[in-house]
Coordinates of C-alpha atoms and ligand atoms in Angstrom, one line a residue:
M1 CA 0.6 29.1 8.4
G2 CA 1.5 29.0 12.1
S3 CA 5.0 28.3 13.3
V4 CA 6.7 26.1 16.0
G5 CA 10.2 27.2 16.6
A6 CA 11.8 27.6 13.2
K7 CA 9.4 25.1 11.6
E8 CA 6.5 26.4 9.5
V9 CA 3.4 24.4 10.3
P10 CA 0.8 24.6 7.6
T11 CA -2.9 24.9 8.3
L12 CA -4.0 21.3 8.2
L13 CA -7.8 21.8 8.5
T14 CA -9.9 24.9 7.7
P15 CA -12.9 25.8 9.9
D16 CA -15.2 24.4 7.2
G17 CA -13.5 21.0 7.3
R18 CA -11.3 21.2 4.3
R19 CA -7.8 19.7 4.3
I20 CA -4.5 21.1 3.0
D21 CA -5.3 19.9 -0.6
G22 CA -9.0 20.7 -0.4
R23 CA -10.2 17.2 0.5
R24 CA -12.9 16.4 3.1
L25 CA -11.9 14.2 6.1
D26 CA -13.3 11.1 4.5
E27 CA -11.9 11.6 1.0
L28 CA -9.2 9.6 -0.7
R29 CA -6.5 11.2 -2.9
P30 CA -6.9 10.4 -6.7
L31 CA -5.9 6.8 -7.3
S32 CA -5.0 5.2 -10.6
I33 CA -3.9 1.6 -10.9
T34 CA -2.4 -0.1 -14.0
A35 CA -2.3 -3.9 -13.9
G36 CA 0.5 -5.6 -16.0
A37 CA 2.7 -2.5 -16.3
L38 CA 5.9 -4.5 -16.9
N39 CA 6.8 -7.2 -19.5
Q40 CA 9.4 -9.2 -17.7
A41 CA 7.8 -9.9 -14.4
D42 CA 5.2 -12.7 -13.8
G43 CA 2.8 -10.1 -12.6
S44 CA 3.1 -6.3 -12.1
A45 CA 1.2 -3.1 -11.3
F46 CA 1.8 0.6 -11.3
V47 CA 0.0 2.8 -8.8
E48 CA -0.3 6.6 -8.8
W49 CA -1.9 7.7 -5.7
G50 CA -1.9 11.4 -4.9
M51 CA 1.8 12.2 -5.5
N52 CA 2.9 8.7 -4.8
K53 CA 4.2 6.6 -7.7
V54 CA 4.9 3.0 -6.9
M55 CA 5.7 0.0 -9.1
A56 CA 5.3 -3.6 -8.0
A57 CA 6.6 -6.8 -9.6
V58 CA 5.9 -10.3 -8.6
Y59 CA 7.8 -13.6 -9.5
G60 CA 6.8 -17.1 -8.6
P61 CA 6.0 -19.5 -7.3
R62 CA 9.7 -20.3 -8.0
E63 CA 12.7 -21.9 -6.5
V64 CA 13.6 -20.5 -3.0
H65 CA 16.8 -18.4 -2.7
P66 CA 18.5 -18.6 -0.3
R67 CA 17.7 -22.4 -0.2
H68 CA 17.7 -22.8 3.6
L69 CA 14.5 -20.7 3.8
Q70 CA 12.6 -23.3 1.9
E71 CA 9.5 -24.8 3.7
N72 CA 8.4 -28.3 3.0
N73 CA 4.6 -27.7 3.4
K74 CA 4.1 -24.2 2.0
A75 CA 5.4 -21.4 -0.2
I76 CA 7.3 -18.6 1.5
V77 CA 6.5 -15.0 0.7
Q78 CA 9.5 -12.7 0.4
C79 CA 9.0 -8.9 0.0
R80 CA 11.4 -6.1 -0.8
Y81 CA 10.1 -2.6 -0.3
N82 CA 12.6 -0.1 -1.6
M83 CA 12.5 3.7 -1.9
A84 CA 14.4 5.2 -4.8
A85 CA 17.1 7.7 -3.8
F86 CA 15.2 10.3 -5.9
S87 CA 11.7 9.5 -4.4
V88 CA 11.8 12.0 -1.6
D89 CA 12.7 15.7 -1.1
E90 CA 16.1 15.1 0.5
R91 CA 17.9 12.3 -1.3
K92 CA 17.5 9.0 0.5
R93 CA 20.6 6.9 1.0
P94 CA 20.2 4.0 -1.3
G95 CA 19.7 0.5 0.1
L96 CA 17.7 -1.3 2.7
D97 CA 17.5 0.7 5.9
R98 CA 15.7 -0.4 9.0
R99 CA 12.5 1.3 7.9
S100 CA 12.5 -0.6 4.6
Q101 CA 13.2 -3.9 6.3
E102 CA 10.3 -3.4 8.7
I103 CA 7.9 -2.4 5.9
S104 CA 9.1 -5.4 3.8
K105 CA 8.4 -7.7 6.7
V106 CA 4.9 -6.5 7.6
I107 CA 3.9 -6.6 3.9
A108 CA 5.2 -10.1 3.4
E109 CA 3.3 -11.3 6.5
A110 CA 0.1 -9.6 5.3
F111 CA 0.3 -11.4 1.9
E112 CA 1.3 -14.7 3.5
S113 CA -2.0 -14.6 5.3
V114 CA -4.1 -14.2 2.1
I115 CA -2.1 -16.3 -0.5
F116 CA -2.9 -20.1 -0.6
V117 CA 0.7 -20.8 0.3
E118 CA 0.0 -24.5 1.1
E119 CA -0.7 -25.1 -2.6
F120 CA 3.0 -24.4 -3.5
P121 CA 5.3 -26.2 -1.1
R122 CA 9.1 -25.6 -1.4
T123 CA 8.7 -22.5 -3.5
S124 CA 9.0 -18.7 -3.0
I125 CA 6.6 -16.0 -4.1
D126 CA 8.8 -12.8 -4.5
V127 CA 7.2 -9.4 -4.2
Y128 CA 9.2 -6.3 -5.2
I129 CA 7.9 -2.8 -4.4
E130 CA 9.8 0.2 -5.8
V131 CA 8.7 3.6 -4.6
L132 CA 9.6 6.1 -7.3
Q133 CA 7.9 9.1 -5.7
A134 CA 6.9 9.3 -2.1
N135 CA 4.2 11.5 -0.4
A136 CA 3.1 9.5 2.6
G137 CA 1.2 6.2 2.6
T138 CA 3.8 4.5 0.4
R139 CA 3.5 1.2 2.3
C140 CA -0.2 1.2 1.6
A141 CA 0.3 2.1 -2.1
G142 CA 2.9 -0.7 -2.1
V143 CA 0.4 -3.2 -0.7
V144 CA -2.2 -2.1 -3.3
A145 CA 0.3 -2.4 -6.2
A146 CA 1.7 -5.7 -5.0
S147 CA -1.8 -7.2 -4.5
V148 CA -2.8 -6.3 -8.1
A149 CA 0.6 -7.6 -9.3
L150 CA 0.0 -10.9 -7.4
A151 CA -3.4 -11.3 -9.1
D152 CA -1.8 -10.4 -12.4
A153 CA 0.7 -13.2 -11.8
G154 CA -2.2 -15.6 -11.3
I155 CA -1.3 -16.4 -7.6
P156 CA -4.3 -17.8 -5.9
M157 CA -5.4 -15.6 -2.9
V158 CA -8.4 -15.4 -0.6
D159 CA -9.0 -11.9 -2.0
L160 CA -7.3 -8.7 -3.1
L161 CA -5.8 -6.6 -0.3
P162 CA -6.8 -3.0 -0.2
S163 CA -4.8 -0.8 2.1
V164 CA -4.9 2.8 3.3
A165 CA -3.5 5.0 6.1
V166 CA -5.9 6.8 8.4
G167 CA -4.8 9.4 10.9
K168 CA -5.5 12.3 13.2
V169 CA -5.0 15.7 11.8
A170 CA -5.7 18.9 13.7
G171 CA -7.8 16.9 16.2
S172 CA -9.9 15.2 13.6
I173 CA -9.8 11.7 12.1
A174 CA -8.8 11.8 8.4
L175 CA -8.6 9.3 5.6
D176 CA -5.5 8.8 3.5
L177 CA -2.9 11.3 4.9
K178 CA -0.6 13.2 2.6
K179 CA 2.9 14.2 3.5
E180 CA 2.2 17.4 5.5
E181 CA -0.6 15.6 7.4
D182 CA 1.7 12.7 8.1
N183 CA 4.5 15.0 9.2
F184 CA 2.5 17.5 11.3
G185 CA -0.6 15.4 12.3
E186 CA -1.0 13.7 15.6
A187 CA -1.3 10.1 14.4
D188 CA -0.8 7.8 11.4
L189 CA -2.4 4.4 11.2
P190 CA -1.8 2.3 8.1
M191 CA -4.0 -0.7 7.6
A192 CA -4.8 -3.5 5.0
M193 CA -8.0 -5.4 5.0
V194 CA -9.4 -8.6 3.5
P195 CA -12.6 -7.1 1.9
Q196 CA -14.6 -10.4 2.1
S197 CA -14.3 -10.8 5.9
G198 CA -13.1 -7.4 7.1
R199 CA -10.1 -9.1 8.6
L200 CA -7.2 -6.7 9.2
V201 CA -3.9 -8.2 8.1
L202 CA -1.7 -5.1 8.5
L203 CA -2.2 -2.6 11.3
Q204 CA 0.4 -0.2 12.6
M205 CA 0.2 3.1 14.5
E206 CA 2.5 6.0 15.1
G207 CA 1.3 8.8 17.4
H208 CA -1.6 9.0 19.7
M209 CA -5.4 8.6 19.7
N210 CA -7.9 7.6 22.3
R211 CA -10.1 4.5 22.1
E212 CA -13.0 6.4 20.6
E213 CA -10.8 8.0 17.9
L214 CA -9.2 4.6 17.2
G215 CA -12.7 3.1 16.6
Q216 CA -13.6 6.0 14.3
A217 CA -10.3 5.7 12.4
L218 CA -10.8 2.0 11.8
D219 CA -14.3 2.6 10.5
L220 CA -13.0 5.2 8.2
G221 CA -10.2 3.0 7.0
V222 CA -12.6 0.1 6.3
Q223 CA -14.7 2.5 4.2
G224 CA -11.6 3.7 2.3
C225 CA -10.4 0.1 1.7
R226 CA -13.8 -0.8 0.2
Q227 CA -13.4 2.1 -2.3
I228 CA -9.8 1.1 -3.1
H229 CA -10.9 -2.5 -3.6
E230 CA -13.3 -1.4 -6.4
K231 CA -10.4 0.4 -8.1
M232 CA -8.2 -2.7 -7.8
K233 CA -10.9 -4.9 -9.4
G234 CA -11.4 -2.2 -12.1
A235 CA -7.6 -2.3 -13.0
L236 CA -7.7 -6.1 -13.4
R237 CA -10.9 -5.9 -15.5
E238 CA -9.3 -3.3 -17.7
R239 CA -6.4 -5.7 -18.3
Y240 CA -8.2 -9.0 -18.7
A241 CA -11.6 -8.0 -19.9
P242 CA -11.2 -4.6 -21.6
S243 CA -14.4 -5.1 -23.5
S244 CA -16.4 -5.0 -20.2
A245 CA -14.4 -2.1 -18.8
N246 CA -14.4 -0.1 -22.1
P247 CA -16.5 -1.5 -24.9
Q248 CA -15.2 1.0 -27.5
E249 CA -11.6 -0.2 -27.0
A250 CA -12.7 -3.8 -27.9
N251 CA -14.1 -2.6 -31.2
A252 CA -11.0 -0.6 -32.2
Ligands
CDP301 O1 5.2 6.2 3.3 P1 4.6 5.7 4.6 O2 3.6 6.7 5.1 O3 4.1 4.3 4.5 O4 5.8 5.6 5.6 P2 6.3 6.7 6.7 O5 7.5 6.1 7.3 O6 5.2 7.1 7.6 O7 6.8 7.9 5.8 C1 5.9 9.0 5.4 C2 6.6 9.8 4.3 O8 7.7 10.4 4.8 C3 7.0 8.9 3.1 O9 6.0 8.6 2.3 C4 7.9 9.9 2.5 O10 7.2 10.9 1.8 C5 8.6 10.6 3.7 N1 9.9 10.0 3.9 C6 11.1 10.7 3.5 O11 10.9 11.8 3.0 N2 12.3 10.1 3.7 C7 12.5 8.9 4.2 N3 13.7 8.3 4.4 C8 11.3 8.2 4.6 C9 10.1 8.7 4.5

């Protein structure tokens, strides 16, 4: 550990390229996705990703509330990303703060660009993301959970939407930052990608990187999104075709 003023700064990268949790720079945290985790929602998914725990529920297409938001030629996508008061080390004040509003907005816009919204005029597709435990990358975990929940609800989309944060940690570009890396690293760049086309529909950045590093980060993010996409498809297969995912279960 080094220290900056009173703050202890952990060693983020060892000389042999290991990160604070032993991962290599291009490694994801363990990710598990359960499609259809809730009974009442039209579609749902639960994601455990490193120490993040995120539930997503989807309703719709259904009547628009508030009514004046209704669009005559397409569905609107409304998203509410919320962090539970108990999800972080220091209790978070409950309710929608500016950060949650911003995240809700960028996630809604990302989904609006992949859902066939013109098929459902005058309706709303409502996406709820509840972060139960947070350890950096919760907006990405939220996108992954919500995307599987949308598929579980049978909402037609161009494709699933894998999402991951890439960043710069101790001078190196790293995939899927955890909390200490997010806090003490130099940059954090969450992204979401349409796997078919490689189109980025969510891209934000906090911190600093040069152009070369940015290119490297995007490449690493694309690689991460491809791995996450496989897990998302696996979760849906597990729910809808368990025989192909696990033949023993089908015989039980
Ligand atoms: O979670 P994400 O990386 O998408 O968003 P962030 O704004 O970069 O936050 C990074 C992490 O900081 C969160 O995942 C939480 O672990 C933590 N955080 C917190 O402890 N209290 C907050 N009010 C907001 C974030």
